Each structure stands twice: as structure tokens, then as C-alpha cells.
Short mmCIF file of C-alpha atoms in Angstrom, two decimals:
data_model
loop_
_atom_site.label_atom_id
_atom_site.label_comp_id
_atom_site.label_asym_id
_atom_site.label_seq_id
_atom_site.Cartn_x
_atom_site.Cartn_y
_atom_site.Cartn_z
CA UNK A 1 20.17 16.94 15.38
CA UNK A 2 20.86 16.52 19.16
CA UNK A 3 22.10 13.14 20.22
CA UNK A 4 20.16 11.67 23.10
CA UNK A 5 21.19 8.86 25.46
CA UNK A 6 17.63 7.77 26.00
CA UNK A 7 16.65 4.52 24.26
CA UNK A 8 14.99 4.87 20.80
CA UNK A 9 11.72 2.99 20.21
CA UNK A 10 12.65 0.62 17.29
CA UNK A 11 8.97 0.76 16.03
CA UNK A 12 9.24 4.55 15.59
CA UNK A 13 12.88 5.12 14.62
CA UNK A 14 15.64 3.08 12.88
CA UNK A 15 19.08 3.75 14.27
CA UNK A 16 22.17 2.64 12.38
CA UNK A 17 22.85 -0.06 14.93
CA UNK A 18 19.37 -1.50 14.47
CA UNK A 19 19.65 -1.52 10.64
CA UNK A 20 23.21 -3.02 10.85
CA UNK A 21 21.74 -5.79 13.04
CA UNK A 22 19.64 -7.00 10.11
CA UNK A 23 22.76 -7.97 8.12
CA UNK A 24 23.05 -11.59 9.58
CA UNK A 25 19.25 -12.19 9.25
CA UNK A 26 19.26 -11.03 5.56
CA UNK A 27 21.75 -13.77 4.57
CA UNK A 28 19.01 -16.31 4.30
CA UNK A 29 17.02 -14.27 1.87
CA UNK A 30 17.07 -14.99 -1.95
CA UNK A 31 15.59 -12.82 -4.65
CA UNK A 32 14.36 -15.89 -6.33
CA UNK A 33 10.57 -16.32 -6.13
CA UNK A 34 8.93 -19.08 -4.12
CA UNK A 35 7.24 -21.45 -6.51
CA UNK A 36 3.81 -21.72 -4.97
CA UNK A 37 0.50 -20.45 -6.42
CA UNK A 38 -0.06 -17.65 -3.88
CA UNK A 39 3.40 -16.11 -4.26
CA UNK A 40 3.39 -12.45 -5.39
CA UNK A 41 5.87 -13.57 -8.00
CA UNK A 42 4.07 -16.61 -9.27
CA UNK A 43 2.94 -16.86 -12.91
CA UNK A 44 4.38 -14.78 -15.69
CA UNK A 45 6.23 -12.43 -13.32
CA UNK A 46 8.33 -15.22 -11.71
CA UNK A 47 11.03 -14.87 -14.47
CA UNK A 48 11.47 -11.17 -13.71
CA UNK A 49 13.75 -11.72 -10.72
CA UNK A 50 16.57 -13.74 -12.26
CA UNK A 51 19.62 -12.86 -10.15
CA UNK A 52 22.75 -13.03 -12.29
CA UNK A 53 21.88 -13.43 -15.95
CA UNK A 54 23.50 -13.72 -19.39
CA UNK A 55 25.05 -10.83 -21.24
CA UNK A 56 25.60 -10.80 -25.03
CA UNK A 57 29.26 -11.33 -25.83
CA UNK A 58 29.58 -12.00 -29.67
CA UNK A 59 28.01 -12.87 -32.96
CA UNK A 60 29.80 -15.48 -35.08
CA UNK A 61 29.35 -18.13 -37.78
CA UNK A 62 27.51 -21.34 -36.78
CA UNK A 63 29.81 -24.25 -35.94
CA UNK A 64 29.05 -27.89 -35.80
CA UNK A 65 27.92 -28.62 -32.23
CA UNK A 66 26.39 -25.22 -31.55
CA UNK A 67 22.94 -25.12 -30.03
CA UNK A 68 20.48 -24.30 -32.79
CA UNK A 69 18.42 -22.41 -30.24
CA UNK A 70 21.29 -19.75 -30.28
CA UNK A 71 20.91 -19.10 -34.09
CA UNK A 72 20.14 -15.53 -34.83
CA UNK A 73 17.69 -15.97 -37.67
CA UNK A 74 17.58 -12.29 -38.68
CA UNK A 75 21.41 -12.12 -39.22
CA UNK A 76 21.32 -15.56 -40.88
CA UNK A 77 18.60 -14.41 -43.34
CA UNK A 78 20.42 -11.20 -44.13
CA UNK A 79 23.85 -12.81 -44.64
CA UNK A 80 22.77 -16.11 -46.18
CA UNK A 81 24.94 -17.88 -43.72
CA UNK A 82 23.93 -19.30 -40.21
CA UNK A 83 25.14 -17.13 -37.32
CA UNK A 84 24.80 -17.69 -33.60
CA UNK A 85 24.67 -15.36 -30.61
CA UNK A 86 27.15 -16.22 -27.89
CA UNK A 87 26.31 -15.24 -24.28
CA UNK A 88 28.58 -15.16 -21.19
CA UNK A 89 27.36 -15.47 -17.63
CA UNK A 90 27.38 -12.16 -15.79
CA UNK A 91 29.93 -12.29 -13.02
CA UNK A 92 28.66 -9.07 -11.34
CA UNK A 93 25.24 -7.48 -11.12
CA UNK A 94 24.43 -3.97 -9.94
CA UNK A 95 21.47 -3.10 -7.81
CA UNK A 96 19.92 0.18 -6.87
CA UNK A 97 17.62 0.74 -3.84
CA UNK A 98 15.37 3.86 -3.79
CA UNK A 99 13.83 4.43 -0.36
CA UNK A 100 11.28 6.92 0.77
CA UNK A 101 11.66 8.82 4.07
CA UNK A 102 9.19 11.66 3.49
CA UNK A 103 6.92 12.86 6.37
CA UNK A 104 3.90 10.97 4.89
CA UNK A 105 5.89 7.79 5.76
CA UNK A 106 5.89 8.70 9.48
CA UNK A 107 2.76 6.94 10.26
CA UNK A 108 1.88 3.49 11.93
CA UNK A 109 -1.08 2.07 13.77
CA UNK A 110 0.10 -1.20 15.27
CA UNK A 111 3.77 -2.16 14.92
CA UNK A 112 6.13 -0.02 12.86
CA UNK A 113 5.99 3.42 11.40
CA UNK A 114 5.91 3.04 7.55
CA UNK A 115 9.25 4.83 7.50
CA UNK A 116 10.77 2.12 9.77
CA UNK A 117 9.44 -0.65 7.51
CA UNK A 118 10.93 1.15 4.59
CA UNK A 119 14.31 1.58 6.23
CA UNK A 120 14.43 -2.08 7.36
CA UNK A 121 13.43 -3.27 3.91
CA UNK A 122 16.17 -1.15 2.30
CA UNK A 123 18.80 -2.50 4.76
CA UNK A 124 17.66 -6.13 4.27
CA UNK A 125 17.98 -5.87 0.50
CA UNK A 126 21.20 -3.98 0.57
CA UNK A 127 23.03 -6.35 2.85
CA UNK A 128 21.73 -9.46 0.99
CA UNK A 129 22.91 -8.03 -2.38
CA UNK A 130 26.38 -7.24 -1.01
CA UNK A 131 26.51 -10.63 0.51
CA UNK A 132 25.95 -12.36 -2.88
CA UNK A 133 28.85 -10.42 -4.36
CA UNK A 134 27.02 -7.81 -6.34
CA UNK A 135 27.38 -4.04 -6.28
CA UNK A 136 24.73 -2.00 -4.43
CA UNK A 137 23.86 1.60 -4.43
CA UNK A 138 20.84 3.70 -3.56
CA UNK A 139 18.83 6.86 -3.41
CA UNK A 140 17.53 8.07 -0.07
CA UNK A 141 15.08 11.03 -0.09
CA UNK A 142 12.80 13.03 2.19
CA UNK A 143 10.73 16.13 1.57
CA UNK A 144 13.71 18.40 1.12
CA UNK A 145 16.86 16.37 0.09
CA UNK A 146 17.89 13.56 -2.26
CA UNK A 147 21.16 11.68 -1.55
CA UNK A 148 22.39 9.31 -4.17
CA UNK A 149 25.06 6.54 -3.85
CA UNK A 150 26.70 4.89 -6.86
CA UNK A 151 26.62 1.09 -6.81
CA UNK A 152 29.69 -0.35 -5.13
CA UNK A 153 31.04 -3.55 -3.73
CA UNK A 154 32.80 -1.78 -0.90
CA UNK A 155 31.37 -2.43 2.51
CA UNK A 156 32.15 1.17 3.58
CA UNK A 157 30.03 2.47 0.76
CA UNK A 158 27.07 0.39 1.92
CA UNK A 159 27.65 1.55 5.49
CA UNK A 160 27.52 5.19 4.32
CA UNK A 161 24.23 4.45 2.53
CA UNK A 162 22.71 2.81 5.61
CA UNK A 163 24.01 5.58 7.91
CA UNK A 164 22.40 8.23 5.68
CA UNK A 165 19.16 6.22 5.71
CA UNK A 166 19.19 6.19 9.44
CA UNK A 167 19.84 9.94 9.70
CA UNK A 168 16.90 10.71 7.36
CA UNK A 169 14.73 8.30 9.46
CA UNK A 170 15.74 9.92 12.79
CA UNK A 171 14.99 13.42 11.45
CA UNK A 172 11.28 12.60 11.09
CA UNK A 173 8.85 13.74 13.71
CA UNK A 174 5.09 14.56 13.94
CA UNK A 175 5.66 18.31 14.21
CA UNK A 176 7.50 18.60 10.81
CA UNK A 177 5.69 21.17 8.76
CA UNK A 178 4.50 19.93 5.33
CA UNK A 179 6.68 21.34 2.58
CA UNK A 180 5.28 24.17 0.54
CA UNK A 181 6.26 22.21 -2.59
CA UNK A 182 5.83 18.46 -1.87
CA UNK A 183 8.69 16.20 -3.03
CA UNK A 184 7.21 14.14 -5.92
CA UNK A 185 8.40 10.54 -6.34
CA UNK A 186 9.54 11.61 -9.76
CA UNK A 187 12.38 13.63 -8.51
CA UNK A 188 14.32 10.76 -6.83
CA UNK A 189 13.40 8.59 -9.78
CA UNK A 190 15.07 11.07 -12.04
CA UNK A 191 18.12 11.12 -9.82
CA UNK A 192 18.21 7.32 -9.95
CA UNK A 193 18.16 7.21 -13.84
CA UNK A 194 21.61 8.83 -13.72
CA UNK A 195 22.88 5.77 -11.88
CA UNK A 196 21.07 3.15 -13.98
CA UNK A 197 22.51 1.44 -17.05
CA UNK A 198 20.90 -1.96 -17.91
CA UNK A 199 20.37 -5.42 -16.45
CA UNK A 200 20.24 -4.04 -13.01
CA UNK A 201 17.92 -4.85 -10.10
CA UNK A 202 16.03 -1.71 -9.05
CA UNK A 203 14.06 -1.80 -5.75
CA UNK A 204 11.73 1.12 -4.91
CA UNK A 205 10.44 1.25 -1.37
CA UNK A 206 7.70 3.79 -0.77
CA UNK A 207 4.00 4.26 -0.04
CA UNK A 208 3.93 5.85 -3.54
CA UNK A 209 2.31 9.11 -2.44
CA UNK A 210 2.50 11.95 -4.96
CA UNK A 211 2.68 9.95 -8.25
CA UNK A 212 1.41 10.86 -11.63
CA UNK A 213 1.64 9.87 -15.34
CA UNK A 214 5.38 10.90 -15.41
CA UNK A 215 5.89 8.39 -12.64
CA UNK A 216 4.74 5.56 -14.85
CA UNK A 217 6.99 6.72 -17.68
CA UNK A 218 10.04 6.60 -15.42
CA UNK A 219 9.08 3.13 -14.21
CA UNK A 220 8.44 1.96 -17.76
CA UNK A 221 11.80 3.33 -18.78
CA UNK A 222 13.62 1.49 -15.96
CA UNK A 223 11.66 -1.78 -16.53
CA UNK A 224 12.58 -1.86 -20.25
CA UNK A 225 16.07 -3.13 -19.47
CA UNK A 226 16.12 -3.91 -15.79
CA UNK A 227 14.29 -5.94 -13.07
CA UNK A 228 12.16 -3.56 -11.12
CA UNK A 229 10.67 -4.47 -7.73
CA UNK A 230 8.21 -2.04 -6.09
CA UNK A 231 7.84 -2.48 -2.29
CA UNK A 232 4.48 -0.84 -1.60
CA UNK A 233 4.47 0.13 2.14
CA UNK A 234 1.12 0.21 3.70
CA UNK A 235 -0.50 0.02 7.11
CA UNK A 236 -3.39 -2.18 8.24
CA UNK A 237 -5.45 0.86 8.91
CA UNK A 238 -5.19 1.86 5.20
CA UNK A 239 -6.42 -1.55 4.18
CA UNK A 240 -9.51 -1.61 6.42
CA UNK A 241 -10.21 1.83 7.97
CA UNK A 242 -12.19 1.42 11.24
CA UNK A 243 -15.62 3.12 11.26
CA UNK A 244 -15.28 4.50 14.76
CA UNK A 245 -11.89 6.16 14.77
CA UNK A 246 -10.85 9.69 15.68
CA UNK A 247 -7.74 10.61 13.63
CA UNK A 248 -5.70 13.65 14.65
CA UNK A 249 -4.14 15.07 11.48
CA UNK A 250 -1.68 17.90 11.47
CA UNK A 251 0.31 19.81 8.79
CA UNK A 252 2.87 20.85 11.44
CA UNK A 253 0.93 24.14 11.88
CA UNK A 254 -2.75 23.31 12.29
CA UNK A 255 -4.44 20.25 13.55
CA UNK A 256 -7.85 18.69 12.89
CA UNK A 257 -9.68 15.69 14.12
CA UNK A 258 -11.26 13.30 11.51
CA UNK A 259 -14.15 11.31 12.84
CA UNK A 260 -14.54 8.09 10.70
CA UNK A 261 -17.94 7.40 12.19
CA UNK A 262 -19.08 9.96 9.49
CA UNK A 263 -20.07 7.59 6.70
CA UNK A 264 -19.19 9.95 3.92
CA UNK A 265 -15.82 10.85 5.32
CA UNK A 266 -15.06 7.21 6.05
CA UNK A 267 -15.93 6.31 2.43
CA UNK A 268 -13.86 9.06 1.00
CA UNK A 269 -10.78 8.14 3.10
CA UNK A 270 -11.03 4.42 2.37
CA UNK A 271 -11.54 5.20 -1.34
CA UNK A 272 -8.36 7.26 -1.38
CA UNK A 273 -6.32 4.43 0.33
CA UNK A 274 -7.74 1.73 -1.98
CA UNK A 275 -7.27 3.71 -5.21
CA UNK A 276 -3.53 4.38 -4.39
CA UNK A 277 -2.92 0.69 -3.61
CA UNK A 278 -4.69 -0.62 -6.75
CA UNK A 279 -2.86 1.88 -8.91
CA UNK A 280 0.46 0.55 -7.80
CA UNK A 281 -0.63 -3.07 -8.06
CA UNK A 282 -1.90 -2.48 -11.57
CA UNK A 283 1.59 -1.38 -12.59
CA UNK A 284 2.65 -5.08 -12.24
CA UNK A 285 0.46 -5.94 -15.28
CA UNK A 286 0.76 -2.64 -17.19
CA UNK A 287 4.55 -2.35 -16.92
CA UNK A 288 5.61 -5.96 -16.32
CA UNK A 289 7.27 -5.22 -12.96
CA UNK A 290 6.98 -6.90 -9.59
CA UNK A 291 4.89 -5.46 -6.77
CA UNK A 292 5.36 -6.57 -3.10
CA UNK A 293 2.97 -5.20 -0.52
CA UNK A 294 4.68 -4.59 2.88
CA UNK A 295 2.44 -3.99 5.85
CA UNK A 296 3.95 -1.82 8.66
CA UNK A 297 1.80 -3.75 11.04
CA UNK A 298 3.82 -6.93 10.43
CA UNK A 299 7.46 -7.98 10.87
CA UNK A 300 9.47 -6.73 7.82
CA UNK A 301 11.84 -9.72 7.35
CA UNK A 302 9.01 -12.26 7.68
CA UNK A 303 7.17 -10.60 4.78
CA UNK A 304 10.22 -10.77 2.58
CA UNK A 305 10.58 -14.41 3.52
CA UNK A 306 7.08 -15.07 2.51
CA UNK A 307 7.57 -13.46 -0.88
CA UNK A 308 10.93 -14.89 -1.72
CA UNK A 309 12.75 -18.20 -1.40
CA UNK A 310 14.77 -18.69 1.75
CA UNK A 311 17.94 -20.81 2.13
#
């Protein structure tokens, strides 16, 4: 890709310098939920984001002074002697950020392209995780490539991840032809499973286009032993499609104009947007994961601050 000296519109593209600039702003973000009734993490999902936790260390005989809540009743019943489980605080926690930069993300109606909101979200999360002393890695994908980075505490490893994310973002443009075989979300999820162990934080940032039953299986598998956060990137036009809009849609080869004043077309498009959003939101209850909706029409960091505690 040719390098241009002309300024890049930050609403359309995310250069490395722009993403790097989010590092200082991300320091105030916490992945602990805000404790108010309208928080996306309120209720039974609030315990899912727990930061560093406890890892099982050993099983031993009960001793006077041990907390009875730590008694393992199954082992006690089997052996006839009281046993307790001993846990140690995890000193280090690994996180993995999966970020979508497919051509379907290259859309925006008011503020940012969805691809920019996704890139900024990934950078904010990555810098905050490294700041708190945990390892961070990621998977960046577009319609043709998947680049995976093992979790690491090294700043240079994070810089490589952010730089790759920026390169994928800058490669997007409106004349890109749609791939003959679209990149399903399952493919980067499969790549991510090779980097996942247990008790990790997994953040998936996408508009969740091209998902199916297998996608749910991957997510359920990840959520069984990890904290999973889905950042659903939307746009205000998807939430409330205007009834008098002419949309120019192209596959990189042919272009058509969609007139939303046509009631049947408007209803069909709105239904498509709504069904996708509801499907992802329902995973929160079906799979026990956290879903955060990020609107490309609003400031990215402000939305994170509204969802999580700050300070």
C-alpha cells in the first residue's frame, strides 16, 4: 500500500499513531462493571468480569482454623475425612482480543466507520490490559487473512499487534471487491482457540456478520472456562433505518441504489439489522457471556466508560 503524506480522516481510518494515542486515555478504564441498574453488566452477569481470580492450588486434610466454606464435600464423603481445597490468587492473567476488519465493517453514517470503532476498541482494551500487568494477545482478521499474536507482557509484542491492526484498517476502501468465499467469523474463532487455555479474558469485537450455529459452539466452548465479552459494533442507521434514504450499495464491481421509501424494502432491511442484533444479545443469556453494544456514531472510549467502572 502506498504511503501518502496527506492527512488521514480519523473517522474513516485508524493510523498506528492514532491508536497509540489511546494508551493514556485507556488507563482510567477498569473491566469491573459499574454497579447501577442500567449497566450492561448488572445482575447475574456482573460476576463474569472478575479481573484476576483464584486458581486451584492443592487439596489437603482439614486443619483447625480452616474456613469450612473451603471443604470439598465430595472428597470428604469419599475418603471419610474432611478435606479442603486451597486456592492461590492469580498473579497474572492472559487476555485475547479478536477484532474484525472485514469489508462489511467499512461503513459509517455519522461519526466513525465501524472498522474504526472496532480498531479503537481493540487498542483501548489492549493497552489497559497490559497496563494492569497482564499478558495480552490477539487475532486480527479481514476477508482474506488472519493474523494471530500469542499473549505477551512485552510492549513490543503489543505494538506489533496494534500496528497490524492499523495496516488491516488502512487497507479497507469502498472499491474492494467482495470475496468469492466470505470470511466467516468461525475461522478467526478457530484460530483463537489455539491460543486459549482457561481463566482468560476473551474480547471479540465485530458486527457479527456471517455467523451460524457453529459460531455459538465456539463461543460456548470459550465461555466454559473463560470470561467472554462480545463488543457488538453497530451504527445508528442500523438501529433506526430512515424511511427516505437512498443507499448506494456496491460489491466492488456493480452498484445499485436502495430506496428505503419503498416500505417492503425498508421493512426487510430493518428486520435484517434487528435480527442480527437480537441474535447476538440473546447469546448473553443463552451462553452466559457479556455483550456490549458499541455505536460507531458515538465516541468509543465514552461508551466503554459508560459500561465499565472508571478510576
